[in-house]
GROMACS .gro file of C-alpha atoms in nm:
model
  377
    1MET     CA    1  13.819   9.860  10.394
    2GLN     CA    2  13.745  10.197  10.422
    3ALA     CA    3  13.432  10.345  10.464
    4THR     CA    4  13.591  10.775  10.431
    5GLU     CA    5  13.383  10.833  10.129
    6MET     CA    6  12.963  10.771  10.294
    7LYS     CA    7  12.847  10.951  10.496
    8ALA     CA    8  12.437  11.043  10.476
    9THR     CA    9  12.160  11.202  10.704
   10ILE     CA   10  11.880  11.011  10.658
   11ARG     CA   11  11.496  11.203  10.883
   12VAL     CA   12  11.280  10.977  11.034
   13ASN     CA   13  10.916  11.226  10.999
   14ILE     CA   14  10.797  11.185  11.314
   15PRO     CA   15  10.507  11.401  11.427
   16GLN     CA   16  10.664  11.532  11.759
   17ASN     CA   17  10.912  11.351  11.744
   18ALA     CA   18  11.137  11.370  11.485
   19TYR     CA   19  11.494  11.325  11.477
   20ASP     CA   20  11.810  11.235  11.244
   21ILE     CA   21  11.995  10.912  11.130
   22ARG     CA   22  12.385  11.069  11.074
   23ILE     CA   23  12.575  10.843  10.906
   24ALA     CA   24  12.953  10.982  10.856
   25PRO     CA   25  13.288  10.768  10.868
   26GLY     CA   26  13.465  10.968  11.212
   27GLY     CA   27  13.123  11.107  11.292
   28LEU     CA   28  13.166  10.875  11.683
   29ASP     CA   29  13.390  11.223  11.710
   30TYR     CA   30  13.126  11.471  11.662
   31LEU     CA   31  12.934  11.324  11.893
   32GLY     CA   32  12.928  11.582  12.154
   33PRO     CA   33  12.928  11.834  11.899
   34TRP     CA   34  12.583  11.727  11.722
   35LEU     CA   35  12.464  11.633  12.070
   36ALA     CA   36  12.481  11.988  12.140
   37GLY     CA   37  12.314  12.117  11.850
   38GLU     CA   38  12.582  12.237  11.614
   39GLY     CA   39  12.485  12.145  11.272
   40THR     CA   40  12.146  12.013  11.394
   41PRO     CA   41  11.793  12.126  11.467
   42LEU     CA   42  11.853  11.963  11.856
   43VAL     CA   43  11.709  12.099  12.127
   44PRO     CA   44  11.983  12.232  12.383
   45LEU     CA   45  12.018  11.936  12.656
   46GLY     CA   46  12.084  12.041  13.019
   47GLN     CA   47  12.400  11.956  13.112
   48LYS     CA   48  12.489  11.630  13.257
   49VAL     CA   49  12.497  11.230  13.017
   50LEU     CA   50  12.458  10.928  13.061
   51VAL     CA   51  12.657  10.638  12.893
   52VAL     CA   52  12.594  10.294  12.854
   53SER     CA   53  12.725  10.034  12.662
   54ASN     CA   54  12.884   9.669  12.774
   55PRO     CA   55  13.302   9.612  12.859
   56VAL     CA   56  13.332   9.535  12.509
   57VAL     CA   57  13.241   9.826  12.329
   58PHE     CA   58  13.362  10.090  12.609
   59GLU     CA   59  13.716   9.987  12.622
   60LEU     CA   60  13.729  10.001  12.206
   61TYR     CA   61  13.479  10.310  12.155
   62GLY     CA   62  13.379  10.517  12.497
   63LYS     CA   63  13.656  10.716  12.549
   64SER     CA   64  13.647  10.910  12.263
   65ALA     CA   65  13.354  10.956  12.331
   66ILE     CA   66  13.316  11.030  12.627
   67ALA     CA   67  13.586  11.219  12.544
   68SER     CA   68  13.443  11.455  12.278
   69LEU     CA   69  13.043  11.458  12.499
   70THR     CA   70  13.333  11.607  12.772
   71GLN     CA   71  13.443  11.937  12.473
   72ALA     CA   72  13.152  12.006  12.456
   73GLY     CA   73  13.016  12.068  12.696
   74TYR     CA   74  12.944  11.804  12.908
   75THR     CA   75  12.908  11.634  13.337
   76VAL     CA   76  12.930  11.317  13.193
   77CYS     CA   77  12.909  10.895  13.368
   78HIS     CA   78  12.901  10.569  13.232
   79CYS     CA   79  12.755  10.217  13.249
   80ILE     CA   80  12.879   9.976  13.193
   81LEU     CA   81  12.645   9.625  13.182
   82PRO     CA   82  12.735   9.283  13.091
   83ALA     CA   83  12.717   9.194  12.704
   84GLY     CA   84  12.408   8.968  12.635
   85GLU     CA   85  12.097   8.894  12.524
   86GLU     CA   86  12.060   8.773  12.818
   87HIS     CA   87  12.181   9.051  13.046
   88LYS     CA   88  11.824   9.222  12.842
   89THR     CA   89  11.658   9.188  13.246
   90LEU     CA   90  11.443   9.407  13.443
   91ALA     CA   91  11.802   9.387  13.688
   92SER     CA   92  11.988   9.572  13.403
   93ILE     CA   93  11.790   9.798  13.367
   94GLU     CA   94  11.805   9.837  13.793
   95LYS     CA   95  12.146   9.940  13.771
   96ILE     CA   96  12.106  10.251  13.514
   97HIS     CA   97  11.916  10.390  13.694
   98ASN     CA   98  12.078  10.331  13.981
   99ILE     CA   99  12.414  10.551  13.813
  100ALA     CA  100  12.143  10.810  13.738
  101PHE     CA  101  11.984  10.876  14.089
  102ASP     CA  102  12.396  10.925  14.221
  103ASN     CA  103  12.518  11.095  13.958
  104GLN     CA  104  12.164  11.329  13.984
  105LEU     CA  105  12.008  11.283  13.673
  106GLU     CA  106  11.717  11.568  13.533
  107ARG     CA  107  11.431  11.533  13.340
  108SER     CA  108  11.699  11.816  13.001
  109SER     CA  109  11.968  11.498  13.072
  110ALA     CA  110  12.067  11.264  12.826
  111MET     CA  111  12.120  10.811  12.804
  112VAL     CA  112  12.371  10.719  12.510
  113ALA     CA  113  12.335  10.351  12.454
  114LEU     CA  114  12.719  10.279  12.294
  115GLY     CA  115  12.710   9.986  12.208
  116GLY     CA  116  12.435   9.667  11.994
  117GLY     CA  117  12.061   9.654  12.002
  118VAL     CA  118  12.025   9.504  12.378
  119ILE     CA  119  12.279   9.809  12.476
  120GLY     CA  120  12.034  10.053  12.264
  121ASP     CA  121  11.674   9.898  12.401
  122MET     CA  122  11.780   9.872  12.751
  123THR     CA  123  11.904  10.220  12.699
  124GLY     CA  124  11.576  10.373  12.528
  125PHE     CA  125  11.394  10.154  12.808
  126ALA     CA  126  11.579  10.296  13.090
  127ALA     CA  127  11.586  10.635  12.956
  128SER     CA  128  11.177  10.625  12.920
  129SER     CA  129  11.082  10.510  13.258
  130TRP     CA  130  11.355  10.800  13.447
  131LEU     CA  131  11.204  11.099  13.553
  132ARG     CA  132  10.886  10.934  13.387
  133GLY     CA  133  11.114  11.026  12.982
  134ILE     CA  134  11.441  11.163  12.926
  135ALA     CA  135  11.694  11.185  12.607
  136VAL     CA  136  11.810  10.883  12.478
  137VAL     CA  137  12.087  10.940  12.156
  138GLN     CA  138  12.208  10.568  11.992
  139VAL     CA  139  12.468  10.503  11.868
  140PRO     CA  140  12.502  10.156  11.766
  141THR     CA  141  12.797   9.968  11.729
  142SER     CA  142  12.708   9.589  11.511
  143LEU     CA  143  12.568   9.651  11.173
  144LEU     CA  144  12.242   9.472  11.309
  145ALA     CA  145  12.203   9.753  11.551
  146MET     CA  146  12.334  10.005  11.238
  147VAL     CA  147  12.008   9.906  11.001
  148ASP     CA  148  11.752   9.834  11.312
  149ALA     CA  149  11.761   9.864  11.672
  150SER     CA  150  11.875  10.134  11.713
  151MET     CA  151  11.611  10.307  11.491
  152GLY     CA  152  11.191  10.367  11.504
  153GLY     CA  153  11.205  10.386  11.919
  154LYS     CA  154  11.115  10.033  12.053
  155THR     CA  155  11.274  10.001  12.417
  156GLY     CA  156  11.279   9.737  12.641
  157VAL     CA  157  11.356   9.413  12.801
  158ASN     CA  158  11.361   9.033  12.822
  159HIS     CA  159  11.104   8.841  13.057
  160PRO     CA  160  11.105   8.468  13.117
  161LYS     CA  161  10.895   8.360  12.898
  162GLY     CA  162  10.897   8.559  12.558
  163LYS     CA  163  11.203   8.820  12.479
  164ASN     CA  164  11.105   9.137  12.480
  165LEU     CA  165  10.776   9.120  12.612
  166ILE     CA  166  10.835   9.469  12.882
  167GLY     CA  167  10.935   9.790  12.735
  168ALA     CA  168  10.773  10.103  12.604
  169PHE     CA  169  10.832  10.344  12.224
  170HIS     CA  170  11.015  10.598  12.299
  171GLN     CA  171  11.266  10.752  12.022
  172PRO     CA  172  11.548  10.854  12.050
  173ARG     CA  173  11.651  11.209  11.969
  174MET     CA  174  11.962  11.125  11.729
  175VAL     CA  175  12.056  10.774  11.603
  176LEU     CA  176  12.488  10.838  11.552
  177ILE     CA  177  12.604  10.573  11.278
  178ASP     CA  178  12.943  10.535  11.296
  179PRO     CA  179  13.080  10.222  11.035
  180GLN     CA  180  13.461  10.267  11.091
  181VAL     CA  181  13.365  10.074  11.392
  182LEU     CA  182  13.185   9.844  11.203
  183GLU     CA  183  13.619   9.705  11.190
  184THR     CA  184  13.601   9.578  11.540
  185LEU     CA  185  13.257   9.382  11.526
  186PRO     CA  186  13.268   9.025  11.484
  187VAL     CA  187  13.217   8.757  11.236
  188ARG     CA  188  12.913   8.599  11.373
  189GLU     CA  189  12.768   8.922  11.454
  190PHE     CA  190  12.826   9.148  11.116
  191ARG     CA  191  12.701   8.899  10.938
  192ALA     CA  192  12.406   8.890  11.203
  193GLY     CA  193  12.324   9.230  11.077
  194VAL     CA  194  12.304   9.096  10.782
  195ALA     CA  195  12.019   8.963  10.807
  196GLU     CA  196  11.832   9.218  10.873
  197VAL     CA  197  11.947   9.389  10.532
  198ILE     CA  198  11.815   9.077  10.366
  199LYS     CA  199  11.456   9.146  10.590
  200TYR     CA  200  11.482   9.516  10.473
  201GLY     CA  201  11.496   9.402  10.081
  202VAL     CA  202  11.244   9.126  10.082
  203ILE     CA  203  11.006   9.291  10.266
  204TRP     CA  204  11.001   9.657  10.110
  205ASP     CA  205  11.340   9.754   9.896
  206LEU     CA  206  11.371   9.527   9.540
  207PRO     CA  207  11.665   9.679   9.404
  208LEU     CA  208  11.823   9.596   9.780
  209PHE     CA  209  11.787   9.312   9.792
  210GLU     CA  210  11.943   9.255   9.414
  211ALA     CA  211  12.242   9.476   9.465
  212LEU     CA  212  12.340   9.199   9.743
  213GLU     CA  213  12.250   8.969   9.497
  214ALA     CA  214  12.528   9.133   9.262
  215ALA     CA  215  12.747   9.115   9.599
  216GLU     CA  216  12.994   8.778   9.526
  217ARG     CA  217  13.037   8.796   9.946
  218LEU     CA  218  12.807   8.851  10.270
  219ASP     CA  219  12.967   8.624  10.538
  220ASP     CA  220  13.211   8.935  10.642
  221TYR     CA  221  13.322   9.258  10.668
  222ALA     CA  222  13.667   9.301  10.469
  223HIS     CA  223  13.517   9.127  10.176
  224VAL     CA  224  13.241   9.406  10.182
  225SER     CA  225  13.271   9.690   9.934
  226ASN     CA  226  13.284   9.959  10.006
  227ALA     CA  227  12.991  10.074   9.781
  228LEU     CA  228  12.790   9.867   9.855
  229LEU     CA  229  12.834   9.881  10.253
  230GLN     CA  230  12.640  10.231  10.153
  231THR     CA  231  12.418  10.079  10.002
  232MET     CA  232  12.301   9.846  10.293
  233LEU     CA  233  12.334  10.090  10.524
  234ILE     CA  234  12.160  10.397  10.382
  235HIS     CA  235  11.852  10.110  10.190
  236SER     CA  236  11.793   9.972  10.471
  237CYS     CA  237  11.794  10.362  10.766
  238GLN     CA  238  11.635  10.496  10.494
  239ALA     CA  239  11.344  10.199  10.452
  240LYS     CA  240  11.249  10.164  10.863
  241ALA     CA  241  11.245  10.525  10.849
  242ASP     CA  242  10.990  10.525  10.580
  243VAL     CA  243  10.739  10.282  10.757
  244VAL     CA  244  10.823  10.379  11.110
  245SER     CA  245  10.673  10.743  10.977
  246GLN     CA  246  10.389  10.564  10.828
  247ASP     CA  247  10.293  10.427  11.172
  248VAL     CA  248  10.466  10.506  11.502
  249ARG     CA  249  10.346  10.209  11.735
  250GLU     CA  250  10.311   9.971  11.458
  251SER     CA  251   9.933   9.950  11.458
  252GLY     CA  252   9.942   9.905  11.098
  253ILE     CA  253  10.209   9.863  10.869
  254ARG     CA  254  10.484   9.923  11.083
  255ALA     CA  255  10.415   9.511  11.138
  256ILE     CA  256  10.576   9.375  10.842
  257LEU     CA  257  10.923   9.499  11.005
  258ASN     CA  258  10.896   9.198  11.187
  259TYR     CA  259  10.969   8.953  10.875
  260GLY     CA  260  11.101   8.692  11.090
  261HIS     CA  261  11.089   8.752  11.370
  262THR     CA  262  10.760   8.542  11.444
  263VAL     CA  263  10.981   8.216  11.478
  264GLY     CA  264  11.315   8.377  11.515
  265HIS     CA  265  11.154   8.562  11.892
  266ALA     CA  266  11.011   8.172  11.969
  267VAL     CA  267  11.385   8.064  11.873
  268GLU     CA  268  11.599   8.290  12.068
  269SER     CA  269  11.307   8.244  12.344
  270LEU     CA  270  11.377   7.889  12.388
  271THR     CA  271  11.710   7.847  12.320
  272GLY     CA  272  11.823   8.046  12.596
  273TYR     CA  273  11.893   8.377  12.478
  274SER     CA  274  12.306   8.253  12.407
  275THR     CA  275  12.361   8.006  12.084
  276ILE     CA  276  12.113   8.130  11.833
  277ASN     CA  277  12.218   8.508  11.806
  278HIS     CA  278  11.943   8.719  11.727
  279GLY     CA  279  11.991   8.769  11.298
  280GLU     CA  280  12.084   8.377  11.304
  281ALA     CA  281  11.688   8.358  11.451
  282VAL     CA  282  11.518   8.607  11.150
  283ALA     CA  283  11.720   8.434  10.878
  284ILE     CA  284  11.579   8.118  11.016
  285GLY     CA  285  11.282   8.322  11.032
  286MET     CA  286  11.310   8.397  10.710
  287VAL     CA  287  11.364   8.129  10.605
  288ALA     CA  288  11.082   7.934  10.754
  289ALA     CA  289  10.789   8.286  10.621
  290ALA     CA  290  10.909   8.191  10.217
  291LYS     CA  291  10.753   7.818  10.280
  292ILE     CA  292  10.467   7.910  10.430
  293ALA     CA  293  10.367   8.140  10.193
  294GLU     CA  294  10.456   7.900   9.899
  295VAL     CA  295  10.235   7.699  10.081
  296MET     CA  296   9.936   7.987  10.167
  297GLU     CA  297   9.934   8.038   9.867
  298GLN     CA  298   9.753   8.416   9.981
  299SER     CA  299  10.032   8.591   9.656
  300ASP     CA  300  10.198   8.592   9.422
  301TRP     CA  301  10.537   8.431   9.573
  302SER     CA  302  10.695   8.137   9.410
  303ALA     CA  303  10.962   7.843   9.540
  304ALA     CA  304  11.134   8.015   9.266
  305ASP     CA  305  11.197   8.359   9.512
  306THR     CA  306  11.183   8.101   9.840
  307GLN     CA  307  11.564   8.007   9.657
  308ARG     CA  308  11.648   8.358   9.597
  309GLN     CA  309  11.587   8.402   9.962
  310GLN     CA  310  11.824   8.046  10.061
  311ILE     CA  311  12.103   8.192   9.844
  312LEU     CA  312  12.139   8.530  10.015
  313ILE     CA  313  12.088   8.354  10.356
  314GLU     CA  314  12.329   8.094  10.270
  315LYS     CA  315  12.598   8.302  10.097
  316THR     CA  316  12.617   8.496  10.441
  317GLN     CA  317  12.635   8.197  10.612
  318LEU     CA  318  12.379   8.236  10.828
  319PRO     CA  319  12.123   7.934  10.971
  320THR     CA  320  11.881   7.863  10.758
  321GLN     CA  321  11.786   7.497  10.968
  322LEU     CA  322  11.638   7.490  11.335
  323PRO     CA  323  11.888   7.369  11.535
  324ASN     CA  324  11.805   7.027  11.717
  325THR     CA  325  11.732   7.143  12.116
  326ILE     CA  326  11.398   7.250  12.092
  327SER     CA  327  11.056   7.067  11.995
  328ILE     CA  328  10.830   7.183  11.679
  329GLU     CA  329  10.588   7.109  11.991
  330ASP     CA  330  10.742   7.412  12.227
  331ILE     CA  331  10.779   7.673  11.880
  332LEU     CA  332  10.413   7.647  11.891
  333VAL     CA  333  10.336   7.679  12.193
  334ALA     CA  334  10.637   7.994  12.210
  335LEU     CA  335  10.442   8.108  11.883
  336ARG     CA  336  10.102   8.200  12.063
  337SER     CA  337  10.310   8.374  12.362
  338ASP     CA  338  10.455   8.632  12.102
  339LYS     CA  339  10.357   9.022  12.186
  340LYS     CA  340  10.203   9.037  11.820
  341VAL     CA  341   9.949   8.853  11.921
  342LYS     CA  342   9.626   8.970  11.818
  343ALA     CA  343   9.319   8.807  11.958
  344GLY     CA  344   9.411   8.458  12.069
  345LYS     CA  345   9.572   8.403  11.685
  346VAL     CA  346   9.954   8.450  11.552
  347ARG     CA  347  10.035   8.714  11.324
  348PHE     CA  348  10.298   8.635  11.060
  349VAL     CA  349  10.493   8.869  10.829
  350LEU     CA  350  10.492   8.680  10.563
  351PRO     CA  351  10.648   8.764  10.136
  352LYS     CA  352  10.396   8.920   9.923
  353GLN     CA  353  10.630   8.869   9.639
  354LEU     CA  354  11.045   9.004   9.637
  355GLY     CA  355  11.013   9.387   9.782
  356GLU     CA  356  10.688   9.359   9.950
  357ALA     CA  357  10.494   9.252  10.239
  358PHE     CA  358  10.132   9.176  10.404
  359VAL     CA  359  10.027   8.956  10.750
  360THR     CA  360   9.820   8.789  10.858
  361ASP     CA  361   9.702   8.530  11.103
  362GLN     CA  362   9.542   8.271  10.908
  363VAL     CA  363   9.857   8.102  10.931
  364ASN     CA  364   9.643   7.700  11.161
  365ASP     CA  365   9.971   7.539  11.316
  366ASP     CA  366   9.902   7.255  11.091
  367ILE     CA  367  10.136   7.403  10.800
  368ALA     CA  368  10.342   7.592  11.099
  369ARG     CA  369  10.440   7.211  11.182
  370THR     CA  370  10.486   7.114  10.823
  371VAL     CA  371  10.691   7.371  10.728
  372LEU     CA  372  10.912   7.353  11.083
  373LYS     CA  373  10.972   7.061  11.063
  374GLU     CA  374  11.097   7.050  10.699
  375MET     CA  375  11.348   7.298  10.852
  376MET     CA  376  11.459   7.023  11.160
  377ASP     CA  377  11.806   7.041  11.108
   0.00000   0.00000   0.00000
């Protein structure tokens, strides 16, 4: 399948930090000109650009990205970091900063994140903290990063006690999505991205959810039609742009974007960020949240809605049960360390009905424990 006709520009209207999400097949070849301001409202940057990537992505797409930047007049250096959530640490940020220092990056310089969500988070945080903040451009190469991690300005690294506990809000200068790079994405990583797409359907966009329901398969990029991929990318990006534009620093409605992430982050942390990837953890977390919503009875969410979500997750071949290597009590402890805890209470995002969600701190340990027991593998 070739995503040859897909093209869209979505504006994220954040006061003083507005930027475009550009979806364009073959767009990687235009990274340099677009960053330089061709066809965009961008103010030109200084000459130096640092590209941050991992070995696999850099081998596939580093040459194209650097060639485009060089041809546009930039002086390019690069930093290659090991792949994997377990490397999302302050030590990796120090490596980026060291290369920034060695190449004398200035306040007018930029960092380009070429990779998935881990690279995007780390590059964004490194950019936010280098010289008190320089520009960052997100060039996501995984579906998960395309529909979620590359947008919204959340950056950071993990702490040994929890996921994303160290970081900053730092909006990108531009997000460039080239759907053609998904052709080289491993199947497991594609499925992880679909988990975030399902999330948007549940919390915000009922037509997106219904489009996913109508699909014959969701488990493999090769079997997803061009039309469906276009719907997934554009609807997901628009949903995140809509929410982030209303609530930049997650003081209100933006919290709904954490649907599935409360239990999901606990599962990731307790499994050492190595056996369960982010999308798989979010899928498990969405199952938990849906079951909790049924028990809470604070909304119109029904057992039938839970089943509809379950069918989509299973169609994607994502996990729906907790791994038996972690204990329920450890999960409950991890939940209390989540960065969304407020006044000592864990805040859950629960579905209100398909296409709408809400945040509550009324999920007690007994409710959570009962639901989690049902989900033990």
